[in-house]
Coordinates of C-alpha atoms in Angstrom, one line a residue:
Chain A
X1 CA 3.4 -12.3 -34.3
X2 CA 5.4 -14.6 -31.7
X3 CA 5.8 -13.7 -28.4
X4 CA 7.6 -15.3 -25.3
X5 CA 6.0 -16.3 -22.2
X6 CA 7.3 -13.7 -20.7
X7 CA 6.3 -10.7 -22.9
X8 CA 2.5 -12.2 -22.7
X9 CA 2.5 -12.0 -19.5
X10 CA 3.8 -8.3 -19.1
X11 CA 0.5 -7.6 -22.0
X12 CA -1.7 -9.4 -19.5
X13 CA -0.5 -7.2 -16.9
X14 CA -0.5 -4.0 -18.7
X15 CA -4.3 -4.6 -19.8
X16 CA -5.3 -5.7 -16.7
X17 CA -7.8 -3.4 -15.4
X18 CA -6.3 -3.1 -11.8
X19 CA -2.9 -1.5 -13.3
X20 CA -3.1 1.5 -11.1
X21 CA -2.8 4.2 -13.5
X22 CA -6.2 5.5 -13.1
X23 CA -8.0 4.4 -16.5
X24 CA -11.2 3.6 -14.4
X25 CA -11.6 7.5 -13.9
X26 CA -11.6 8.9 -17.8
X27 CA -14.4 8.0 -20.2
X28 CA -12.9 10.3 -22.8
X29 CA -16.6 12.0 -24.1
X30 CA -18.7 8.6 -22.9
X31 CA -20.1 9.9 -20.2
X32 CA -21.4 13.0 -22.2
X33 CA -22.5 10.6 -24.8
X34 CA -24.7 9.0 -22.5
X35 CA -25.6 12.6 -20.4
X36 CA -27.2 13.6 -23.5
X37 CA -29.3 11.0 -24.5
X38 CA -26.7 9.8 -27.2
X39 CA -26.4 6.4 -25.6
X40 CA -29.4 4.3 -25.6
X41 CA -29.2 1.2 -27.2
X42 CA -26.9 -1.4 -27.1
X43 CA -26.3 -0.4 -31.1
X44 CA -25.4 3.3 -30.0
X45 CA -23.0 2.2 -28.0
X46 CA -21.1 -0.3 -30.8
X47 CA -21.4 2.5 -32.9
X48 CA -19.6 4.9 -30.6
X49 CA -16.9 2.5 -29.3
X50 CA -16.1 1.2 -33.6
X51 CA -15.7 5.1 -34.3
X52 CA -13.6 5.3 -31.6
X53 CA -11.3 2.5 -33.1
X54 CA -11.7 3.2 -36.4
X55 CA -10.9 6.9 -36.0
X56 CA -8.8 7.5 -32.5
X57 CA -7.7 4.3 -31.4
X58 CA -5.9 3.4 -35.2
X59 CA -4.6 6.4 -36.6
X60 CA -3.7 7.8 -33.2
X61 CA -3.1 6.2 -30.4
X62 CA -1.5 2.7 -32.2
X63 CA 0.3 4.9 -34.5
X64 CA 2.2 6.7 -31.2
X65 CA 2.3 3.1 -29.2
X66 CA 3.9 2.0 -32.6
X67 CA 6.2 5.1 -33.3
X68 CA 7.3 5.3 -30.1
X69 CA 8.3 1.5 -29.4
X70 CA 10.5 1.7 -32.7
X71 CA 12.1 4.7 -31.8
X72 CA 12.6 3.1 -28.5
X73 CA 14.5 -0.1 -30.2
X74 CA 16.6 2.4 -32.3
X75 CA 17.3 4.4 -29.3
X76 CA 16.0 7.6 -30.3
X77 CA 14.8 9.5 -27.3
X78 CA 14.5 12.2 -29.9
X79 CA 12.2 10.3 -31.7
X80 CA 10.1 9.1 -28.5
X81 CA 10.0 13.1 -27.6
X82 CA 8.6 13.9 -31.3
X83 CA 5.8 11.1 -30.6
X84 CA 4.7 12.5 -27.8
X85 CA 4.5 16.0 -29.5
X86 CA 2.6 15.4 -31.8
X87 CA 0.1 13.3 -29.8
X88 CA -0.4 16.1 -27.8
X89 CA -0.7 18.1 -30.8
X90 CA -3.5 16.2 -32.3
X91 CA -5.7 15.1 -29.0
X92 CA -8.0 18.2 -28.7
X93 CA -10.1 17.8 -26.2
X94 CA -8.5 19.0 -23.1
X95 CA -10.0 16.4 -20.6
X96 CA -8.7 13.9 -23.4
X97 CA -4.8 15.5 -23.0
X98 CA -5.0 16.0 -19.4
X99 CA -6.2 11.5 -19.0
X100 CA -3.9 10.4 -20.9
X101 CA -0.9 12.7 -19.1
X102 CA -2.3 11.7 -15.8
X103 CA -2.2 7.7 -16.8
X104 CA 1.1 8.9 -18.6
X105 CA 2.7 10.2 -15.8
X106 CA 1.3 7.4 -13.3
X107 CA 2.7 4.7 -15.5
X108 CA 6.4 6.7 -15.5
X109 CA 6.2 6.8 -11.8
X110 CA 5.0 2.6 -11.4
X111 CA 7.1 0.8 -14.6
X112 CA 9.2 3.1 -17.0
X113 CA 11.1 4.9 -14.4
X114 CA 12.4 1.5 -13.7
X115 CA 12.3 0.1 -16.5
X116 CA 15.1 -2.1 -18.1
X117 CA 16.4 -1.4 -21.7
X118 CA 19.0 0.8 -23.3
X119 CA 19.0 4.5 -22.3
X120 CA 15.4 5.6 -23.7
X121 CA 12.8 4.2 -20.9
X122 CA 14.5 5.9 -18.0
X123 CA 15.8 9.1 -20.0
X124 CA 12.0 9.6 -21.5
X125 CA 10.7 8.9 -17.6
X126 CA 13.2 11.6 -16.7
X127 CA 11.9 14.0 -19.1
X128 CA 7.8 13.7 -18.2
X129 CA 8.6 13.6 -14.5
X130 CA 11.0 16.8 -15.3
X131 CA 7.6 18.3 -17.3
X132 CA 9.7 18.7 -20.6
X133 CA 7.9 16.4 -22.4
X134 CA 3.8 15.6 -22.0
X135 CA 3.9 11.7 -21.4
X136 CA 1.2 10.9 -23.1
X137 CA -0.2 7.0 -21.6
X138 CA 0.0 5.8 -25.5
X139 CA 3.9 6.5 -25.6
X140 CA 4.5 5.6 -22.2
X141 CA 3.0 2.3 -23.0
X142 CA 5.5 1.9 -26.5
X143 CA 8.7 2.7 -25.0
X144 CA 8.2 0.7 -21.9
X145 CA 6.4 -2.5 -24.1
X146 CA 9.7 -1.9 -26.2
X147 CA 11.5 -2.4 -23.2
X148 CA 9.7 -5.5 -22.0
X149 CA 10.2 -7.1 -24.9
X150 CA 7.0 -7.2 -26.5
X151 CA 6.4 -7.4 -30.4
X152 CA 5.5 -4.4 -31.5
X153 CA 2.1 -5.6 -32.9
X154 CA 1.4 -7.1 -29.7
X155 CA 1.6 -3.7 -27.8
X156 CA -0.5 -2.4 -30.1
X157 CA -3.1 -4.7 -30.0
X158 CA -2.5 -4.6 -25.4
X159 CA -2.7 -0.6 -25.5
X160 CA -6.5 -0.9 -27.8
X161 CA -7.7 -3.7 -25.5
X162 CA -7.1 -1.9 -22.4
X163 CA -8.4 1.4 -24.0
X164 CA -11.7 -0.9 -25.4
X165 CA -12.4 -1.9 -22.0
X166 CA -11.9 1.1 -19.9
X167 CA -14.2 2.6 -22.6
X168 CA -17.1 -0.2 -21.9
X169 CA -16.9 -0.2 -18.2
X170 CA -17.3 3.3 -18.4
X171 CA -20.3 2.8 -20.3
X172 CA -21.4 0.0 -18.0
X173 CA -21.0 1.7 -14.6
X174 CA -22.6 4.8 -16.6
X175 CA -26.0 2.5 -15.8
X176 CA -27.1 2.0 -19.0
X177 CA -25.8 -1.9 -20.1
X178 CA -26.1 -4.9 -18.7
X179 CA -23.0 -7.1 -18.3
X180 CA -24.4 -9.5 -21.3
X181 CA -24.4 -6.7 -23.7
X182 CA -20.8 -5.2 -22.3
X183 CA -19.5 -8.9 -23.2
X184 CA -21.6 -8.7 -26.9
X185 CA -20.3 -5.3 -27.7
X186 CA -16.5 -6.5 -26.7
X187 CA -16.5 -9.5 -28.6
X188 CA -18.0 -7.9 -32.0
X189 CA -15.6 -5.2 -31.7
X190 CA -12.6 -7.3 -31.0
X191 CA -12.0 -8.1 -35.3
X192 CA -12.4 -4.1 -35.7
X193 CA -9.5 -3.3 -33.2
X194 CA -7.5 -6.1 -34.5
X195 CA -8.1 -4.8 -38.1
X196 CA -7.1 -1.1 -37.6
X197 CA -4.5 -2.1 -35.0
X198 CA -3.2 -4.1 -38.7
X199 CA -3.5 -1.3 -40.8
X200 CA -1.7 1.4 -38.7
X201 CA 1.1 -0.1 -37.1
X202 CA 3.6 1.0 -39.9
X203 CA 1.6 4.1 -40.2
X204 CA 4.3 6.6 -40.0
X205 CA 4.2 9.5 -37.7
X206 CA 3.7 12.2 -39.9
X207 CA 0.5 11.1 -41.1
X208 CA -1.0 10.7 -37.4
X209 CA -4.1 12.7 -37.0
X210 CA -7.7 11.7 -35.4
X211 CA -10.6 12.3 -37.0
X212 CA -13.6 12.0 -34.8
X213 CA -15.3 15.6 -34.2
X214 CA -18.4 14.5 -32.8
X215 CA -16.5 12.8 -29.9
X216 CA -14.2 15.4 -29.4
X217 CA -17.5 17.4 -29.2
X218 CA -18.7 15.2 -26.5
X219 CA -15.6 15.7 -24.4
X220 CA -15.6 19.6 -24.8
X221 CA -18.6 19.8 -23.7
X222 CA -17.8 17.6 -20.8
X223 CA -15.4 19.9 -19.2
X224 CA -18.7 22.3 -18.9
X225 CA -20.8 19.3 -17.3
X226 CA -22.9 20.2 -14.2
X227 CA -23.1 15.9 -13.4
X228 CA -19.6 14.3 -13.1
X229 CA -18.5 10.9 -12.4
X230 CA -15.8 11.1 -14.6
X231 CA -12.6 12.8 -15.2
X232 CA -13.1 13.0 -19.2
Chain B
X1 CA 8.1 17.8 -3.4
X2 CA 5.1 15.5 -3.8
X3 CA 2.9 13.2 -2.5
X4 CA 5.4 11.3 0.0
X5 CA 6.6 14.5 1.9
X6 CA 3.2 15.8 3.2
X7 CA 0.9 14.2 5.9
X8 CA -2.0 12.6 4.4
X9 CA -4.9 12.2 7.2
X10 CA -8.0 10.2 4.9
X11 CA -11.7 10.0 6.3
X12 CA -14.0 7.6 5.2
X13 CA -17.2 6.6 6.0
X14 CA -20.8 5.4 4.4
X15 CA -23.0 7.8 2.9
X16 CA -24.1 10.7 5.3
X17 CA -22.1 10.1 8.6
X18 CA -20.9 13.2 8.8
X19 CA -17.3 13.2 6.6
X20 CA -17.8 16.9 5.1
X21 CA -18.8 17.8 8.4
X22 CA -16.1 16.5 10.6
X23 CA -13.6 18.0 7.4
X24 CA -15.3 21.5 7.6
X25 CA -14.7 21.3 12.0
X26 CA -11.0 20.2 10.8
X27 CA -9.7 22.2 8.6
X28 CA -10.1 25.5 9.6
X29 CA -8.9 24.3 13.4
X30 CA -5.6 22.8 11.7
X31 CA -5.6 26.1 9.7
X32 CA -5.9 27.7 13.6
X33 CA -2.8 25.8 14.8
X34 CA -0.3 26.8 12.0
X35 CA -0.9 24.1 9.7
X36 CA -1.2 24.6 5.9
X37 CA -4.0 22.3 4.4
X38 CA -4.9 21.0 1.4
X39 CA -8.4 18.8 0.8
X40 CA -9.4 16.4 -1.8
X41 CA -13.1 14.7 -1.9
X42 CA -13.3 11.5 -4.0
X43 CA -17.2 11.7 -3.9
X44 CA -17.8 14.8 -5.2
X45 CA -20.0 14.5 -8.8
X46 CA -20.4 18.1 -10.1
X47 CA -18.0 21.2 -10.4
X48 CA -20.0 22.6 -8.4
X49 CA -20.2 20.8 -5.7
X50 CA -16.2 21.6 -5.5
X51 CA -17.3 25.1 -5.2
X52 CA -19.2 24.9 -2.6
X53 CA -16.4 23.2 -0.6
X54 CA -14.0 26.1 -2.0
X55 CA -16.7 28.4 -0.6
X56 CA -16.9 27.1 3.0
X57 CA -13.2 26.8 2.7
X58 CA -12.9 30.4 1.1
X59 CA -11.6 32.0 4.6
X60 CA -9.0 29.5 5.4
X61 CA -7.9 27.4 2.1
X62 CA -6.2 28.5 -1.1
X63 CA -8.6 28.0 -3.9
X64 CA -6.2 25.7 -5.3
X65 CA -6.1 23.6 -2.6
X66 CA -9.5 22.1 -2.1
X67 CA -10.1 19.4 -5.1
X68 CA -12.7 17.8 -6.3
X69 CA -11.6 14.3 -8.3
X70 CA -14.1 12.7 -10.2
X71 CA -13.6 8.6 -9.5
X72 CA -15.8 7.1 -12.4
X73 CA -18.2 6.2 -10.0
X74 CA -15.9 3.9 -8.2
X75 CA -14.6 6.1 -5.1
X76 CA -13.7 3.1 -3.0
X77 CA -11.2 1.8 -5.9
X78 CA -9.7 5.7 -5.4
X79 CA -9.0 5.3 -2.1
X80 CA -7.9 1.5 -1.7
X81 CA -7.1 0.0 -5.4
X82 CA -6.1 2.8 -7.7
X83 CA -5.1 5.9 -5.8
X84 CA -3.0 7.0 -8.6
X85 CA -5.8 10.1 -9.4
X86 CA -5.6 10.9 -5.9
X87 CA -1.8 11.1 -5.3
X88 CA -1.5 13.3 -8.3
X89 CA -3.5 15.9 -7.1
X90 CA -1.9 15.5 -3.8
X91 CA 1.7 15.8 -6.1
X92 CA 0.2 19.3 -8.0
X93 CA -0.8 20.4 -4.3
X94 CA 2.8 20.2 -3.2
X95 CA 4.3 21.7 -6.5
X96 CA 2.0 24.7 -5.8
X97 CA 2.8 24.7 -2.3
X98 CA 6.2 23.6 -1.1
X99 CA 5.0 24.3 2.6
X100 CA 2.0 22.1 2.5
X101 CA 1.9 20.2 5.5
X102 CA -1.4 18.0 5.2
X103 CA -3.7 17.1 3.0
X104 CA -6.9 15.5 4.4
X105 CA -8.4 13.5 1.6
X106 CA -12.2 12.4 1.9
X107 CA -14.3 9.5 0.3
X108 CA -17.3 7.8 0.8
X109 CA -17.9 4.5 -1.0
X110 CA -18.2 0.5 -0.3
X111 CA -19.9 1.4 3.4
X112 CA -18.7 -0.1 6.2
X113 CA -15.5 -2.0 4.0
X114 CA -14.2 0.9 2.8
X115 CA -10.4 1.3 3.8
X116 CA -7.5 3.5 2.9
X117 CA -4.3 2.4 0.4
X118 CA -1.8 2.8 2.8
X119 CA 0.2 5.1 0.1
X120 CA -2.7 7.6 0.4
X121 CA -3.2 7.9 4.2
X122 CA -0.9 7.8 6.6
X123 CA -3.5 8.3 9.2
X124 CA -7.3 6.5 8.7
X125 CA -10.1 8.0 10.4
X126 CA -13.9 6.1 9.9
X127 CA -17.0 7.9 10.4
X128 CA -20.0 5.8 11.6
X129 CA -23.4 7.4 12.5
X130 CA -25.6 7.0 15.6
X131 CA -28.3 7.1 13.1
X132 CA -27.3 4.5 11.0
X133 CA -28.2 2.2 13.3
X134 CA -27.7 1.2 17.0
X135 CA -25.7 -2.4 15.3
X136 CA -23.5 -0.5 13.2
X137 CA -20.4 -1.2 15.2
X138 CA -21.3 -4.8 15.9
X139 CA -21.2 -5.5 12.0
X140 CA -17.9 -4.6 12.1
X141 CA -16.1 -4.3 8.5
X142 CA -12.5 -3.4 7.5
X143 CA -13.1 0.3 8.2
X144 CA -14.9 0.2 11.5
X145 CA -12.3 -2.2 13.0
X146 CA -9.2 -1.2 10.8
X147 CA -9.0 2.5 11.1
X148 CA -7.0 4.2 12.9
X149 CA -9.4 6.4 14.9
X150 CA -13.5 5.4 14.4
X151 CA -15.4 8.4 14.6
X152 CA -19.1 7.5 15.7
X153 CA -20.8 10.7 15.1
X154 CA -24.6 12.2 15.2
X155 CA -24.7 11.1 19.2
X156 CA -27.6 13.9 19.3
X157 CA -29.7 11.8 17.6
X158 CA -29.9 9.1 19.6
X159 CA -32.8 9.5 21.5
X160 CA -34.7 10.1 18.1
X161 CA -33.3 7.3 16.5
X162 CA -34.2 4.2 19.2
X163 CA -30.0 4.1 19.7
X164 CA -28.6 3.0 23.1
X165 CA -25.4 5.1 23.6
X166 CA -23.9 3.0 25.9
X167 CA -24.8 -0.1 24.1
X168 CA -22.5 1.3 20.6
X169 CA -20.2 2.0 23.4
X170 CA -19.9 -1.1 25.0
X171 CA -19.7 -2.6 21.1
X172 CA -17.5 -0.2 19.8
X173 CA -14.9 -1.2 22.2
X174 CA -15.3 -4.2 22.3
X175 CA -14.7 -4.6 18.1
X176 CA -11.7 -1.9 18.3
X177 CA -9.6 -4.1 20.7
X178 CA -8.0 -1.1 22.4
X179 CA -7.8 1.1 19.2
X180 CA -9.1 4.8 20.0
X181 CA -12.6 5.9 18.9
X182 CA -14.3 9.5 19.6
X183 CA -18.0 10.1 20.1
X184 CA -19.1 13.1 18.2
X185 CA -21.5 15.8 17.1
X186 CA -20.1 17.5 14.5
X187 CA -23.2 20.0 14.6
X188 CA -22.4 21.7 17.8
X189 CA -18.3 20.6 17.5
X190 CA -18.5 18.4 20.5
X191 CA -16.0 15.8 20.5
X192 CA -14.1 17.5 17.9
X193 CA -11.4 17.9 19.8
X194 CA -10.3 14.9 20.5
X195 CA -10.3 14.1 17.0
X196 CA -7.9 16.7 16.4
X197 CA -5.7 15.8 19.7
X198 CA -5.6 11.9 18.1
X199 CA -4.5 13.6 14.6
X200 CA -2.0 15.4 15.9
X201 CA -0.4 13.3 18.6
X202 CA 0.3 10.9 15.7
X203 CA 1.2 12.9 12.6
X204 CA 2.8 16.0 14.0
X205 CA 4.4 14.8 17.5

């Protein structure tokens, strides 16, 4: 998995939590998690964020950051269009669609709009500002990483850190976890995301699908919430 | 249309100085003068809280207009840092309403060192209260000596409060360095105004 200087420093800067595409304002289904007693111990909370790799971050969102960088090298702005479909397709939750278009679109507007490359980035920036396309964050973050020059791997693995850590400070500013057990929680799960981010980067895109009902429960539910910090 | 062809007025302020009150004054005297006005509060918690805005807005604000956007707890980083929720809304308030021609947006958050991202406000107005404390201007703070109007509000309560009027007077111009401020009491409108007069000499002159 090389990588030049460069292209690490554009994954620093695309996991960095001060990229201002408003990750700090979704939770996807955490905050409900917590609002009904789900989230009390430091285990609960491993246990939520692992499913959330195991069964969203994998077999979802790496399969479109994955899907839609190699359509990106290929060219295929068709192909970058079908990712996003069936992203949107698969992400039930509304609050969960409507995060990830918000980043989406945010990150189109800051980076791909501009971004360098072969016709794709701009043309796929076109067609999310023109509202032809959803512009889902995860394929956003393919084509453009494509772009940039990073490894494809290496995307994948930038895209499931930041998404691991906007999950944990969500949890953390939620009140219930201390900074110590934030830190524990990111360092035991850190082999799990680089393990599914292995095993779905060549996972084609017909065969994307999430599986995680009890979170997409918890961010159903959320849209009917009477106490709101959070977006999703 | 989006966020870059309307007038964005923001109002901060700590906790309780008066922000949904001086917004509620605003709005429907902005409304009065021809303007059409769209509202966004970054420290709103609940749907229904947004309701109740849409409620006292009911009269003079589409419904679609007045937005509540939930900041993950962090409402200073959606005003300053990461404004990106912010402008959005502001961007599906324009694609509703081509003739928007303001959108004030509202946050509480970091006290006295909360300040506006230049992107989302092209006008900053501060609230400070009288009842905060007779030394609130003296601790100065980005917002109380960056903003582009200070609003010290609550000045009925001074006598009840120990607060020296012309003591945060003296202060407040003294920290502001020529920069306007207002006194005001949002209760019985006094002072309002002048708010207005400062809001639209600059944004709509």
């Amino acid at each position: 998995m090389p990588t030049d200087s460069s292209a690490f420093l554009t994954a620093l800067r695309l996991a960095d939590s001060s990229l201002p595409v408003g990750s700090y304002t979704a939770s996807y289904g955490i905050e409900q998690y917590a609002n009904e007693g789900l989230l009390e111990e430091v285990s609960d909370l491993r246990a939520v964020v692992e499913a959330y790799l195991e069964r969203v971050v994998g077999p979802c969102e790496t399969v479109a950051v994955a899907n839609a960088h190699a359509a990106s090298a290929d060219g295929d702005l068709d192909g970058v269009l079908a990712v996003d479909e069936r992203l949107h397709a698969v992400t039930l939750p509304r609050e969960f669609r409507e995060s990830s278009t918000r980043a989406g679109g945010q990150f189109c507007d800051l980076l791909l709009a501009a971004a360098d490359g072969e016709a794709v980035a701009p043309a796929y920036a076109t067609a999310v500002e023109a509202g032809t396309t959803p512009g889902h964050y995860a394929v956003c973050f393919g084509v453009y990483t494509q772009a940039a020059g990073l490894e494809c791997e290496v995307a994948c693995l930038t895209q499931g850190y930041a998404f691991l850590v906007s999950l944990l400070g969500a949890a953390q500013r939620l009140g219930r976890f201390g900074h110590t057990d934030v830190q524990s929680v990111l360092e035991s799960t850190l082999p799990v995301l680089e393990e599914v981010c292995a095993r779905h980067v060549e996972t084609p895109l017909g065969e994307m699908g999430a599986f995680a009902p009890f979170a997409e429960a918890m961010g159903m539910r959320h849209e009917r919430a009477t106490r709101r910090l959070f977006m999703s | 249309m989006g966020y870059r062809d309307v007038a964005k007025i923001g109002i901060g302020g700590p906790v309780g100085s008066g922000k949904t009150a001086l917004v509620k004054h605003l709005v429907p005297d902005l409304v009065d003068l021809g303007y059409e006005v769209g509202v966004i509060a970054n420290d709103i918690m609940t749907q229904e809280d947004a309701d109740v805005l849409r409620r006292a807005f009911a009269e003079t604000v589409p419904e679609d207009l007045v937005r509540g956007v939930e900041t993950g707890a962090c409402p200073h980083t959606g005003i300053r840092e990461d404004p990106s929720m912010n402008l959005a809304a502001i961007d599906e308030f324009t694609e509703w309403n081509p003739d928007l021609d303001v959108v004030i947006v509202e946050s509480g958050g970091d006290n006295l060192a909360a300040t506006f991202n230049p992107e989302l406000a092209d006008y900053f107005v501060f609230v400070i209260s009288v009842a905060e404390g007779e030394d609130i201007p003296r601790k100065r703070g980005p917002g109380v000596t960056q903003a582009d109007l200070l609003v010290v509000n609550k000045t009925d309560l001074a006598p009840y409060v120990d607060a020296d009027l012309e003591v945060i007077d003296r202060d407040t111009r003294e920290v502001r360095g020529g920069d306007p401020y207002v006194f005001t009491d949002c209760k019985s409108g006094q002072g309002i105004p002048t708010v207005r007069e400062h809001i639209e000499r600059v944004l709509f002159a």
